[in-house]
Coordinates of C-alpha atoms in Angstrom, one line a residue:
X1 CA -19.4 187.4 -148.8
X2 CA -17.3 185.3 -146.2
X3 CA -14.1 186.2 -145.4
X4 CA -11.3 183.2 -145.5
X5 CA -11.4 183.3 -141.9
X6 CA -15.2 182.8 -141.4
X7 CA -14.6 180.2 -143.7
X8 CA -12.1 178.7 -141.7
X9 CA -13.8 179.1 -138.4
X10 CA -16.7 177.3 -139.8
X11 CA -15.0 174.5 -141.1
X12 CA -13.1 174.1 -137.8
X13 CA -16.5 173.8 -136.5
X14 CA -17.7 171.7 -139.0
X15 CA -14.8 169.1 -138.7
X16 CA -15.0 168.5 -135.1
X17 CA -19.0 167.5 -135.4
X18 CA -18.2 164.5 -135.9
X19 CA -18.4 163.9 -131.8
X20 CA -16.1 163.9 -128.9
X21 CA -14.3 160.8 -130.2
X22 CA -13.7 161.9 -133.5
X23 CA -12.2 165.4 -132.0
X24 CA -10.2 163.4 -129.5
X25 CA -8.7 161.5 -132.1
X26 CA -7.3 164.3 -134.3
X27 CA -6.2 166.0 -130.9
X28 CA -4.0 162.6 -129.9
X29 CA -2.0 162.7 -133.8
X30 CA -1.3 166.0 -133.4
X31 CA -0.4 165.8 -129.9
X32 CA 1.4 162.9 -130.3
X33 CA 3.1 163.9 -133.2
X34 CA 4.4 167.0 -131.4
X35 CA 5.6 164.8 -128.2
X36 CA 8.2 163.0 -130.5
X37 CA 9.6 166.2 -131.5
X38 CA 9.8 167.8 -127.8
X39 CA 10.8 164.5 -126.8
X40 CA 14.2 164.1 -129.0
X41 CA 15.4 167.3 -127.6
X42 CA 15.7 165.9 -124.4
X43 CA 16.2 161.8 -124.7
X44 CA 19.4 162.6 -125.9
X45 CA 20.3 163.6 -122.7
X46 CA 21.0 160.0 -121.0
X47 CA 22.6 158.5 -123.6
X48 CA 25.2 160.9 -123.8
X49 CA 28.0 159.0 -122.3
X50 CA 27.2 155.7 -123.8
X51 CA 27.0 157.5 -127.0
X52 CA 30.5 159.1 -125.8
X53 CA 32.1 155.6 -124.9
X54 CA 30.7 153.5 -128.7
X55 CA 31.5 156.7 -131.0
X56 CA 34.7 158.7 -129.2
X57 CA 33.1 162.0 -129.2
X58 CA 35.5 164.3 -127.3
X59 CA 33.6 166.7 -124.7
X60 CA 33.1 169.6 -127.3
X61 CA 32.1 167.0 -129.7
X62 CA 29.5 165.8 -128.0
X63 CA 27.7 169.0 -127.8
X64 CA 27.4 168.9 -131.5
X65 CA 24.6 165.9 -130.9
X66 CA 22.7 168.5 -129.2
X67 CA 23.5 171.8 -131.1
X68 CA 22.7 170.0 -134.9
X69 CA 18.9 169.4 -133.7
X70 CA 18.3 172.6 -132.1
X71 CA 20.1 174.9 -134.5
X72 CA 18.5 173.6 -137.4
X73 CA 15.3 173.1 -135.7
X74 CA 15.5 176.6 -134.7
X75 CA 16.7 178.4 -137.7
X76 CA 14.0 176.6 -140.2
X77 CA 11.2 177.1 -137.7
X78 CA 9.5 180.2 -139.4
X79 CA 10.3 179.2 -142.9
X80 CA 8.4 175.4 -141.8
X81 CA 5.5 178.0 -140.3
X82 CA 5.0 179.8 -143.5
X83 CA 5.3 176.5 -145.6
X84 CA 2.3 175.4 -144.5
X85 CA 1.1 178.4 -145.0
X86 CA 1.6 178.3 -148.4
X87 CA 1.3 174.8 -149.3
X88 CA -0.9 173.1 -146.8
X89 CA -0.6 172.5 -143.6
X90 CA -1.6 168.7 -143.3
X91 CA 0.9 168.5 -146.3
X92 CA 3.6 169.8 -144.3
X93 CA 2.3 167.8 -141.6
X94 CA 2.7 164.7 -143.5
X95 CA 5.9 165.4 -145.2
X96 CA 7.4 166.6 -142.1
X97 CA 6.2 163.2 -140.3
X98 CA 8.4 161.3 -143.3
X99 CA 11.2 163.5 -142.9
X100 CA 11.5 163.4 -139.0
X101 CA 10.9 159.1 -138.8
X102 CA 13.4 158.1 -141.5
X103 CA 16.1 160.4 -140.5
X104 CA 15.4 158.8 -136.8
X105 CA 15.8 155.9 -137.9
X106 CA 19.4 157.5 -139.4
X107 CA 20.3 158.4 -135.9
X108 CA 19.9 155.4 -134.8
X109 CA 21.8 153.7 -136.9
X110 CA 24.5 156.0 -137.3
X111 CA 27.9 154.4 -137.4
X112 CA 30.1 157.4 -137.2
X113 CA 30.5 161.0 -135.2
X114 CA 29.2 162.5 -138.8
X115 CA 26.5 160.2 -139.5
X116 CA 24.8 161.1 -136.3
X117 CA 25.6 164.7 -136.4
X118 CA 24.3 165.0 -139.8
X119 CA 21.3 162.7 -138.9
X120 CA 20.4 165.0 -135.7
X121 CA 20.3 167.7 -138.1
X122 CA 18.2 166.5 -140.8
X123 CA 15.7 165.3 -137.8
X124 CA 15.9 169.5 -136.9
X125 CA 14.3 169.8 -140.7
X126 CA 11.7 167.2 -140.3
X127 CA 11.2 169.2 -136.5
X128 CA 10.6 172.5 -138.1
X129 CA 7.8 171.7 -140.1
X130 CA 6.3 169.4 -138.1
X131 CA 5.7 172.1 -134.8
X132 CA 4.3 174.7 -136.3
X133 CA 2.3 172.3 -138.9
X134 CA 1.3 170.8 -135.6
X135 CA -0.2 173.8 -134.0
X136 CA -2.4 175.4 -137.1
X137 CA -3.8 172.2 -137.7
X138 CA -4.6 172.5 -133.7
X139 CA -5.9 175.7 -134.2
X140 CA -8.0 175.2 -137.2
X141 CA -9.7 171.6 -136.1
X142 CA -11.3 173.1 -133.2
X143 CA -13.4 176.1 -132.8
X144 CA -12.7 179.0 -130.6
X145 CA -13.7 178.7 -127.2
X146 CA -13.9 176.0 -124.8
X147 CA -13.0 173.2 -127.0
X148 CA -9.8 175.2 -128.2
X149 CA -8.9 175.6 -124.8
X150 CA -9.0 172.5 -124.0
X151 CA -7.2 171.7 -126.6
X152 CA -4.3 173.9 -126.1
X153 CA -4.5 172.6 -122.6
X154 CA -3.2 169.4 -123.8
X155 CA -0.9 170.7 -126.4
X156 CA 0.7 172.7 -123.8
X157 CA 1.0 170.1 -121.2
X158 CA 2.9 167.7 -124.1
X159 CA 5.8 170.6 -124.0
X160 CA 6.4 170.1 -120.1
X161 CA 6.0 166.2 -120.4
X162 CA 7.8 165.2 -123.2
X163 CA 10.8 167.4 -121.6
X164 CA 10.8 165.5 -118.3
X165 CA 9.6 162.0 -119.7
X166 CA 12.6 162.4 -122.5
X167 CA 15.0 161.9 -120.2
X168 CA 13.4 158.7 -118.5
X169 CA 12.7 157.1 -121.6
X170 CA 15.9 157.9 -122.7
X171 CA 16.9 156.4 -119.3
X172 CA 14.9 153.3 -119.7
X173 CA 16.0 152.3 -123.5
X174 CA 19.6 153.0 -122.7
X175 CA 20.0 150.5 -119.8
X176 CA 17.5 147.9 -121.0
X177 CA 19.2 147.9 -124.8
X178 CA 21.0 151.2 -126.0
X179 CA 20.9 154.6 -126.7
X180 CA 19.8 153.8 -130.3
X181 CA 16.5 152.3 -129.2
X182 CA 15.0 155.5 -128.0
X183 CA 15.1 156.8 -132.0
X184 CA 14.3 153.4 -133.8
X185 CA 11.2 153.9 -131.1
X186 CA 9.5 156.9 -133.7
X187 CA 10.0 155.3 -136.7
X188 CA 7.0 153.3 -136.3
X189 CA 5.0 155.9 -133.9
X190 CA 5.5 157.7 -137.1
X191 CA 4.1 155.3 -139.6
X192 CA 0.8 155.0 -137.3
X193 CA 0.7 158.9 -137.3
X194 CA 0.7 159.3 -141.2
X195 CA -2.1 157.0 -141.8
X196 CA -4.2 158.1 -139.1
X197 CA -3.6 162.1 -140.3
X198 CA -4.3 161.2 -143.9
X199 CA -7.3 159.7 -142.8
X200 CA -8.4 162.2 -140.1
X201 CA -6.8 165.7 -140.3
X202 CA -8.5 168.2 -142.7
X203 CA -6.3 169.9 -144.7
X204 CA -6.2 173.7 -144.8
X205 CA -6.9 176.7 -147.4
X206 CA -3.7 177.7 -148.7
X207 CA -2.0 181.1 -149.4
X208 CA -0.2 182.7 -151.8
X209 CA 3.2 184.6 -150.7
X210 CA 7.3 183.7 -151.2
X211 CA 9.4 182.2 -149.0
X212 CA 12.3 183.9 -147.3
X213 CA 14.6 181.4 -147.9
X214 CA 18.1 183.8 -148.1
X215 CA 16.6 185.0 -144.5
X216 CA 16.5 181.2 -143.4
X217 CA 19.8 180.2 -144.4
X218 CA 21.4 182.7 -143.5
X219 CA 19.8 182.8 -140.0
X220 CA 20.4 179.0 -139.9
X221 CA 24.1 179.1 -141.2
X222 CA 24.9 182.3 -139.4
X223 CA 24.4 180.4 -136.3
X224 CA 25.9 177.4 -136.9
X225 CA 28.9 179.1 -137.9
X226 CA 29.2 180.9 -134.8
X227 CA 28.5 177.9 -132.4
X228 CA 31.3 176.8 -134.5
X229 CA 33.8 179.2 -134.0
X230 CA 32.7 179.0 -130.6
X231 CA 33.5 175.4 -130.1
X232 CA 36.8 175.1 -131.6
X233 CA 38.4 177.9 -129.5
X234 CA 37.4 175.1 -126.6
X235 CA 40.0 172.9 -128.5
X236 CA 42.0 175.6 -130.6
X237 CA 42.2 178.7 -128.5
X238 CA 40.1 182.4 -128.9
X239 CA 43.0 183.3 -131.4
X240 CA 43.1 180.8 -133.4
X241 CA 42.7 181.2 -137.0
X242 CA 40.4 177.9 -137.2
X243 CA 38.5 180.3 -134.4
X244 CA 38.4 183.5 -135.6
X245 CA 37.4 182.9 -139.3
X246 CA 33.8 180.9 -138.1
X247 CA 33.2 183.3 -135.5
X248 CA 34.1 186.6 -137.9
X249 CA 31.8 184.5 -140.2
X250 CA 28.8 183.9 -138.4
X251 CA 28.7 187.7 -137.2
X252 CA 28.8 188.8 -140.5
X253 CA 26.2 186.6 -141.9
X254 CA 23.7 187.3 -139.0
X255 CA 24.7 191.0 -140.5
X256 CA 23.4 190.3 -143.6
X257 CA 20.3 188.8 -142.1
X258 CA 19.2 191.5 -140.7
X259 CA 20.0 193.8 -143.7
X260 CA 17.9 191.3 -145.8
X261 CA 15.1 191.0 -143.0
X262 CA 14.8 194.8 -143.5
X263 CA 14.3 194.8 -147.5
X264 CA 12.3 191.3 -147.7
X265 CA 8.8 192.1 -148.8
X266 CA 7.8 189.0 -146.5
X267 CA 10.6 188.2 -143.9
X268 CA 10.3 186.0 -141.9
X269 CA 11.2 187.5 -138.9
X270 CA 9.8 191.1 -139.3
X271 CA 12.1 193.5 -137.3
X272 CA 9.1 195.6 -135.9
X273 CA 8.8 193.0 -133.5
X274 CA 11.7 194.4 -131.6
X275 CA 10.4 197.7 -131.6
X276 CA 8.8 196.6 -128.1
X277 CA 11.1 196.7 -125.3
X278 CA 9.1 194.5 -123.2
X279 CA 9.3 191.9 -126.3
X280 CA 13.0 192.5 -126.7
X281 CA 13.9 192.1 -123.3
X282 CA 11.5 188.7 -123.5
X283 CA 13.6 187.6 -126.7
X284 CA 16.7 188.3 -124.5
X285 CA 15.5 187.0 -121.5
X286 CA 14.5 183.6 -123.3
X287 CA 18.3 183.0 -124.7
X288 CA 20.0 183.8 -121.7
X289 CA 17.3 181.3 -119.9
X290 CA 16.8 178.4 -121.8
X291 CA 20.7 178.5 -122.6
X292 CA 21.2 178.4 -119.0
X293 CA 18.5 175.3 -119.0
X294 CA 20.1 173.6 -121.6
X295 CA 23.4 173.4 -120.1
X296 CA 21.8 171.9 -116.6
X297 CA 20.7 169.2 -118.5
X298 CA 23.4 168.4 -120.0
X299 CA 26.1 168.5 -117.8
X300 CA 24.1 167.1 -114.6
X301 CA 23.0 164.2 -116.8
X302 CA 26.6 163.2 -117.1
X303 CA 27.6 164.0 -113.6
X304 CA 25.4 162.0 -111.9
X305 CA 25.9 158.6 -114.1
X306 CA 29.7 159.3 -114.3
X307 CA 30.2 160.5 -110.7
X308 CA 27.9 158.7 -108.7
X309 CA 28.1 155.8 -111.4
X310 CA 24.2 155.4 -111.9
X311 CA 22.4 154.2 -115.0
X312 CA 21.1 156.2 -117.7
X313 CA 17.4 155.2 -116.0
X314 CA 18.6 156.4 -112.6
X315 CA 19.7 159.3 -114.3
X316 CA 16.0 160.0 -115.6
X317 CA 14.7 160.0 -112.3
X318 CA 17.1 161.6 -110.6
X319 CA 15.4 164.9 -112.7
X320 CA 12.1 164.3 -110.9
X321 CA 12.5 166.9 -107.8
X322 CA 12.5 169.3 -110.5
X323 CA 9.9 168.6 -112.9
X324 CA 7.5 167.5 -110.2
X325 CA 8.5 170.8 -108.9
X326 CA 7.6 172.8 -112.2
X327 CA 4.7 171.1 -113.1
X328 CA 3.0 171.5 -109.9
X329 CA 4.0 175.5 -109.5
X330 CA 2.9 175.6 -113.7
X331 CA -0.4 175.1 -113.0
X332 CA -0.6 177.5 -110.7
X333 CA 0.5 180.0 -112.3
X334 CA -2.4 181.7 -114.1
X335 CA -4.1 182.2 -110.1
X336 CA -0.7 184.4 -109.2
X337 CA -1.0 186.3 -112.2
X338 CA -4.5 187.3 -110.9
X339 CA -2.8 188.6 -108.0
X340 CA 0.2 189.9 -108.9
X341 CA 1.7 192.0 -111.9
X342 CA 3.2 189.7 -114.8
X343 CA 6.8 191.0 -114.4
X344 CA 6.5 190.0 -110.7
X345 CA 5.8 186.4 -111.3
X346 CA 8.3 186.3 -114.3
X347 CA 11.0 188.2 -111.7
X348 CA 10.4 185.6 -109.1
X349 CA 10.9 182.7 -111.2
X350 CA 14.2 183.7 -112.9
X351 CA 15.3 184.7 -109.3
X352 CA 14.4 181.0 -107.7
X353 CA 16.2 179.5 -110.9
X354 CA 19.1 181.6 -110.4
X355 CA 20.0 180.7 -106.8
X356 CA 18.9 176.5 -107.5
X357 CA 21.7 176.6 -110.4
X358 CA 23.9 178.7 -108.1
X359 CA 23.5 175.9 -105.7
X360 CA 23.8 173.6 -107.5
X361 CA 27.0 174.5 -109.4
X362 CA 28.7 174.0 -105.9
X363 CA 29.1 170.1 -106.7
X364 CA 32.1 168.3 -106.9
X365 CA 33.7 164.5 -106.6
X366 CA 32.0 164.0 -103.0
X367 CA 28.6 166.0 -103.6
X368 CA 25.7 164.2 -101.9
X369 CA 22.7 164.0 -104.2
X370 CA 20.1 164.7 -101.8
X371 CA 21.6 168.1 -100.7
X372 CA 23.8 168.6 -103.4
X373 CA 21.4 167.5 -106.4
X374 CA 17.8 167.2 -105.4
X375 CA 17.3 170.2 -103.2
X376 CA 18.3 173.1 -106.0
X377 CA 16.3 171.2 -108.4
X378 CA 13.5 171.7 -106.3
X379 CA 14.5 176.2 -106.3
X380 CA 15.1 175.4 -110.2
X381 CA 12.0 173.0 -111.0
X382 CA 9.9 176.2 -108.9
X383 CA 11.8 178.5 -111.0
X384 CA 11.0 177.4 -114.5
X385 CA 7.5 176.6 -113.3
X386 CA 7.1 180.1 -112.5
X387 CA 8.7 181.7 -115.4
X388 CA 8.2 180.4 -118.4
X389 CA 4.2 181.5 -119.0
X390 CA 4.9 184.9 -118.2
X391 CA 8.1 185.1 -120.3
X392 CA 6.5 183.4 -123.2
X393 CA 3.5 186.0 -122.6
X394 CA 5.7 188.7 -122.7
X395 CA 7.1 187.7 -125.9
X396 CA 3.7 187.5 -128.0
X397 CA 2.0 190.6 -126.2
X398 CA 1.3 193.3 -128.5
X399 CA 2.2 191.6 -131.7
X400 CA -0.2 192.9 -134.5
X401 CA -2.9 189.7 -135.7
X402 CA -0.9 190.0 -139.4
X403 CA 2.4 189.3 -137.2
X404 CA 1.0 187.1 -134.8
X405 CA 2.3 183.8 -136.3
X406 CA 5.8 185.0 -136.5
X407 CA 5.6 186.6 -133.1
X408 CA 4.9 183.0 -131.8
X409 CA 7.6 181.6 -134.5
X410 CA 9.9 183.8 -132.7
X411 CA 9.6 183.2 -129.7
X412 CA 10.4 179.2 -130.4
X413 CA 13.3 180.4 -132.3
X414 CA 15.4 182.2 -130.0
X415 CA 14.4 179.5 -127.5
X416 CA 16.1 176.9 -129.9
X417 CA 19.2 179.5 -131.1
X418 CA 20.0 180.6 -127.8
X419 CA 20.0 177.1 -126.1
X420 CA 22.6 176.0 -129.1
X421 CA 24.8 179.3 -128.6
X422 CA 24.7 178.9 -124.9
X423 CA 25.5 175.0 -125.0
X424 CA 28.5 176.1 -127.2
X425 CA 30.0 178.9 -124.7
X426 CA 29.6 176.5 -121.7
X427 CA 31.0 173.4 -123.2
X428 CA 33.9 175.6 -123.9
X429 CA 34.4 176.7 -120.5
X430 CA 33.8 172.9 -119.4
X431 CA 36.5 171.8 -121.6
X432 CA 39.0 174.2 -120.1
X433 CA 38.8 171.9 -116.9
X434 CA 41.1 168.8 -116.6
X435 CA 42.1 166.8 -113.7
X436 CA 43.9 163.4 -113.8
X437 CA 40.7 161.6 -113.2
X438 CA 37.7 160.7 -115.6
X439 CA 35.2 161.1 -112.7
X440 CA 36.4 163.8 -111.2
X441 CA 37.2 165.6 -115.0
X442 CA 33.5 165.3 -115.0
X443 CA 32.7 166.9 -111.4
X444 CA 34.8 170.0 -112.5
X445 CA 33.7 170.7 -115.9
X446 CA 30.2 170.3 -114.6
X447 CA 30.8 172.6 -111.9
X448 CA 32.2 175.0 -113.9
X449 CA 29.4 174.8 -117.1
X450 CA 26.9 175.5 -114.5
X451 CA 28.5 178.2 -112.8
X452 CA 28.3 179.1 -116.3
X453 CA 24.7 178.8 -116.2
X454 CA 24.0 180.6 -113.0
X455 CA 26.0 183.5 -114.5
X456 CA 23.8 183.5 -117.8
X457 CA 20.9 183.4 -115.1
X458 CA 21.9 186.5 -113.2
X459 CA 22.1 188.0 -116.6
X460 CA 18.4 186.8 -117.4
X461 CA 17.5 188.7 -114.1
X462 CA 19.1 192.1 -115.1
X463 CA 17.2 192.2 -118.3
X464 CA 14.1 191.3 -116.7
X465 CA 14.5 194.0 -114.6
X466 CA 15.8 196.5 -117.2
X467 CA 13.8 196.0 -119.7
X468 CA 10.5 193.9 -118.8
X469 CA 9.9 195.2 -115.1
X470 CA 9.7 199.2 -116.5
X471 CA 7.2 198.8 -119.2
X472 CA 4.2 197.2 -117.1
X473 CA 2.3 198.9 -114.4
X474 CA 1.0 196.2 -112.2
X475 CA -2.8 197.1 -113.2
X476 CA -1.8 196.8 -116.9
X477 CA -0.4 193.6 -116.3
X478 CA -3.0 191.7 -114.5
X479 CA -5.7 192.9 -116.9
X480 CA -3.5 191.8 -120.0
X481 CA -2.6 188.2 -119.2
X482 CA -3.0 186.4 -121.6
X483 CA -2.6 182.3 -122.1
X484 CA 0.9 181.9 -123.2
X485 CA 1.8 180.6 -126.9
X486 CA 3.1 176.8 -126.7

């Protein structure tokens, strides 16, 4: 008798016999369909200060158009993951395609702080399904071996692109017609993606199992109640009841999260992950990073259109030292780790991103961009580049096959969580910056918000070297690399 996964692998052979053309074209909606989502978490960027000057979003306000997508996005993440487990996973794909479109199509036509914030959030449910939907339909429409890897090739490289191409698109629509343009653009990318995937991608076997939905919400609330809390005591003060009561809440419903994790007969985040230290200290590592991240793009975005006065598609560019940078040291990357231990590499990177942001968090009102801007993107660009394979390696390693999707689901999560926590404790220390001048308001807070970020950095370097560096002989390393989960 065949198992379900002989049956699987067969189909996935089966479906891509059609021929190369066929194969390319169910790897271009699913790759496609993923760009939209990694591209919204970053075209936002740009547009931030004309989205500042038409709605009136204060400096801690603004954050929210951020911290809505990513908290939601990651919160729901596993419970989208073992949706389509259970009910499909073109279905998901699908429904998740409808779900992210129309409520772009909300952002864009959003005509109050609310309306957007509510909008970016709903777009974070339609982004939650749609990822990991993405990926197992990946997964199961090519075979293992070369024609996976090629696939996963290009799946990867849609991460790293739709990043760096986010924010000059986002550039480009916002000077040639407005911010909004950049979200009406998916509405109908996302038509032509439906019927193409009901026409093309085979659907998969489903499961049975339950849904962890008191583990999601409370994950997902828990959060947001805390980058709340967080927030307010930019505007209200630490002491504050308006404060306290969000932040006392979010810490106890995160408490309750993990007491439900323990007793759910299928959590979705099963706390035997954390039993390694190497994968805790990658979990770690990965907030404190990609918080750090987070709040480099979105403070330099606005310093260098509202100090040096440039336009949102000047802005875009100006990010190319850096992801030139990381794209040409990513590629590289699997060579070094040949040569030397995993934690090395990983070491190196969070060390070169470290001193780029602490560089970098020198600017002020008269900051040239060459030396000021450009040159510690290059140490940061050279920084992520190196990191983020080994990091995301380090997160996944060791996970047992019946874990193996919510290892990976993991890994995206804190990613998401930690870059909305960190946005939320930087804008706050932005906020406490004021001068007399608009321009030079922004020079300060974004000084200060990345001196923020290089100290969230220099954290990232202590746990990589606590709790990463110790568990890994170099031998061990080397032989174990493994290519990182997208």
């Amino acid at each position: 008798m065949t198992t379900t996964a002989q049956r699987a692998s067969t189909a996935a052979g089966q479906r891509t016999n059609g021929g190369p053309a066929r194969a390319s074209l169910i790897l271009a909606i699913i790759c496609t369909s993923y760009f939209m989502v990694i591209l919204d978490n970053s075209i936002v960027f740009t547009g931030l200060p004309q989205i500042r000057s038409d709605m009136g979003f204060s400096e801690t306000g603004l954050s929210w158009i951020t911290n809505a997508y990513v908290l939601v996005f990651g919160g729901l993440l596993l419970l989208g993951a073992r949706a389509g487990d259970l009910c499909g996973h073109r279905r998901m794909f699908l429904s998740s395609l409808v779900v992210f479109s129309l409520t772009s199509l909300l952002v864009g036509a959003a005509q109050s702080q609310w309306w957007l914030i509510g909008a970016r959030a709903l777009q974070g449910v339609g982004a939650a399904v749609l990822a990991p939907s993405a990926l197992s339909l990946l997964t199961r429409s090519f075979a293992e071996g070369q024609a996976r890897n090629r696939a996963m090739t290009a799946y990867s490289a849609v991460a790293g692109l739709g990043a760096a191409l986010g924010l000059v698109v986002g550039g480009l629509v916002a000077d040639l017609i407005s911010w909004r343009a950049g979200f009406f653009l998916n509405v109908p990318i996302g038509v032509v993606m439906m019927v193409l995937a009901v026409r093309f991608l085979p659907e998969t076997e489903r499961r049975r199992g339950r849904f962890d939905i008191a583990g999601a919400l409370l994950a997902t609330v828990g959060s947001t109640v805390l980058v709340l809390g967080i927030v307010d005591a930019a505007d209200l003060g630490w002491t504050a009841p308006l404060t306290l009561i969000p932040l006392s809440a979010g810490v106890v419903m995160l408490g309750l999260f993990v007491r439900v994790e323990r007793r759910a007969a299928q959590p979705i985040v099963p706390l035997r992950l954390f039993a390694s230290r190497e994968r805790s200290g990658a979990y770690l590592t990965r907030m404190l990073y990609m918080g750090a991240m987070m709040g480099f793009f979105f403070f330099t975005a606005q310093f260098v259109q509202s100090v040096y006065h440039w336009t949102p598609l000047q802005a875009g560019l100006a990010f190319l030292p850096m992801t030139l940078v990381n794209f040409v040291v990513a590629v590289q990357v699997p060579k070094l780790l040949e040569r030397f231990a995993r934690p090395r590499v990983l070491l190196a990177g969070v060390v070169l991103t470290t001193l780029g942001m602490v560089w970098l968090s020198r600017l002020d009102l008269h900051t040239p961009y060459l030396t000021g801007v450009a040159l510690p993107m290059v140490s940061i660009g050279a920084g992520q580049g190196l990191a983020l394979a080994p990091l995301t390696s380090s997160g996944v390693d060791g996970v047992a096959p019946a874990d193996a999707g919510a290892g990976a689901g993991l890994v995206n999560t804190v990613h998401q969580i930690g870059s909305a926590l960190s946005l939320s404790i930087l804008t706050a220390v932005a906020a406490a910056v004021s001068t007399d001048d608009a321009a030079a308001d922004i020079a300060a807070r974004s000084g200060a918000a990345l001196t923020g970020s290089a100290t969230l950095l220099a954290l990232a370097v202590v746990a990589v070297l606590t709790l990463i560096v110790p568990m890994r002989a170099p031998r061990n390393a080397r032989s174990r690399y493994r290519r990182p989960a997208p």
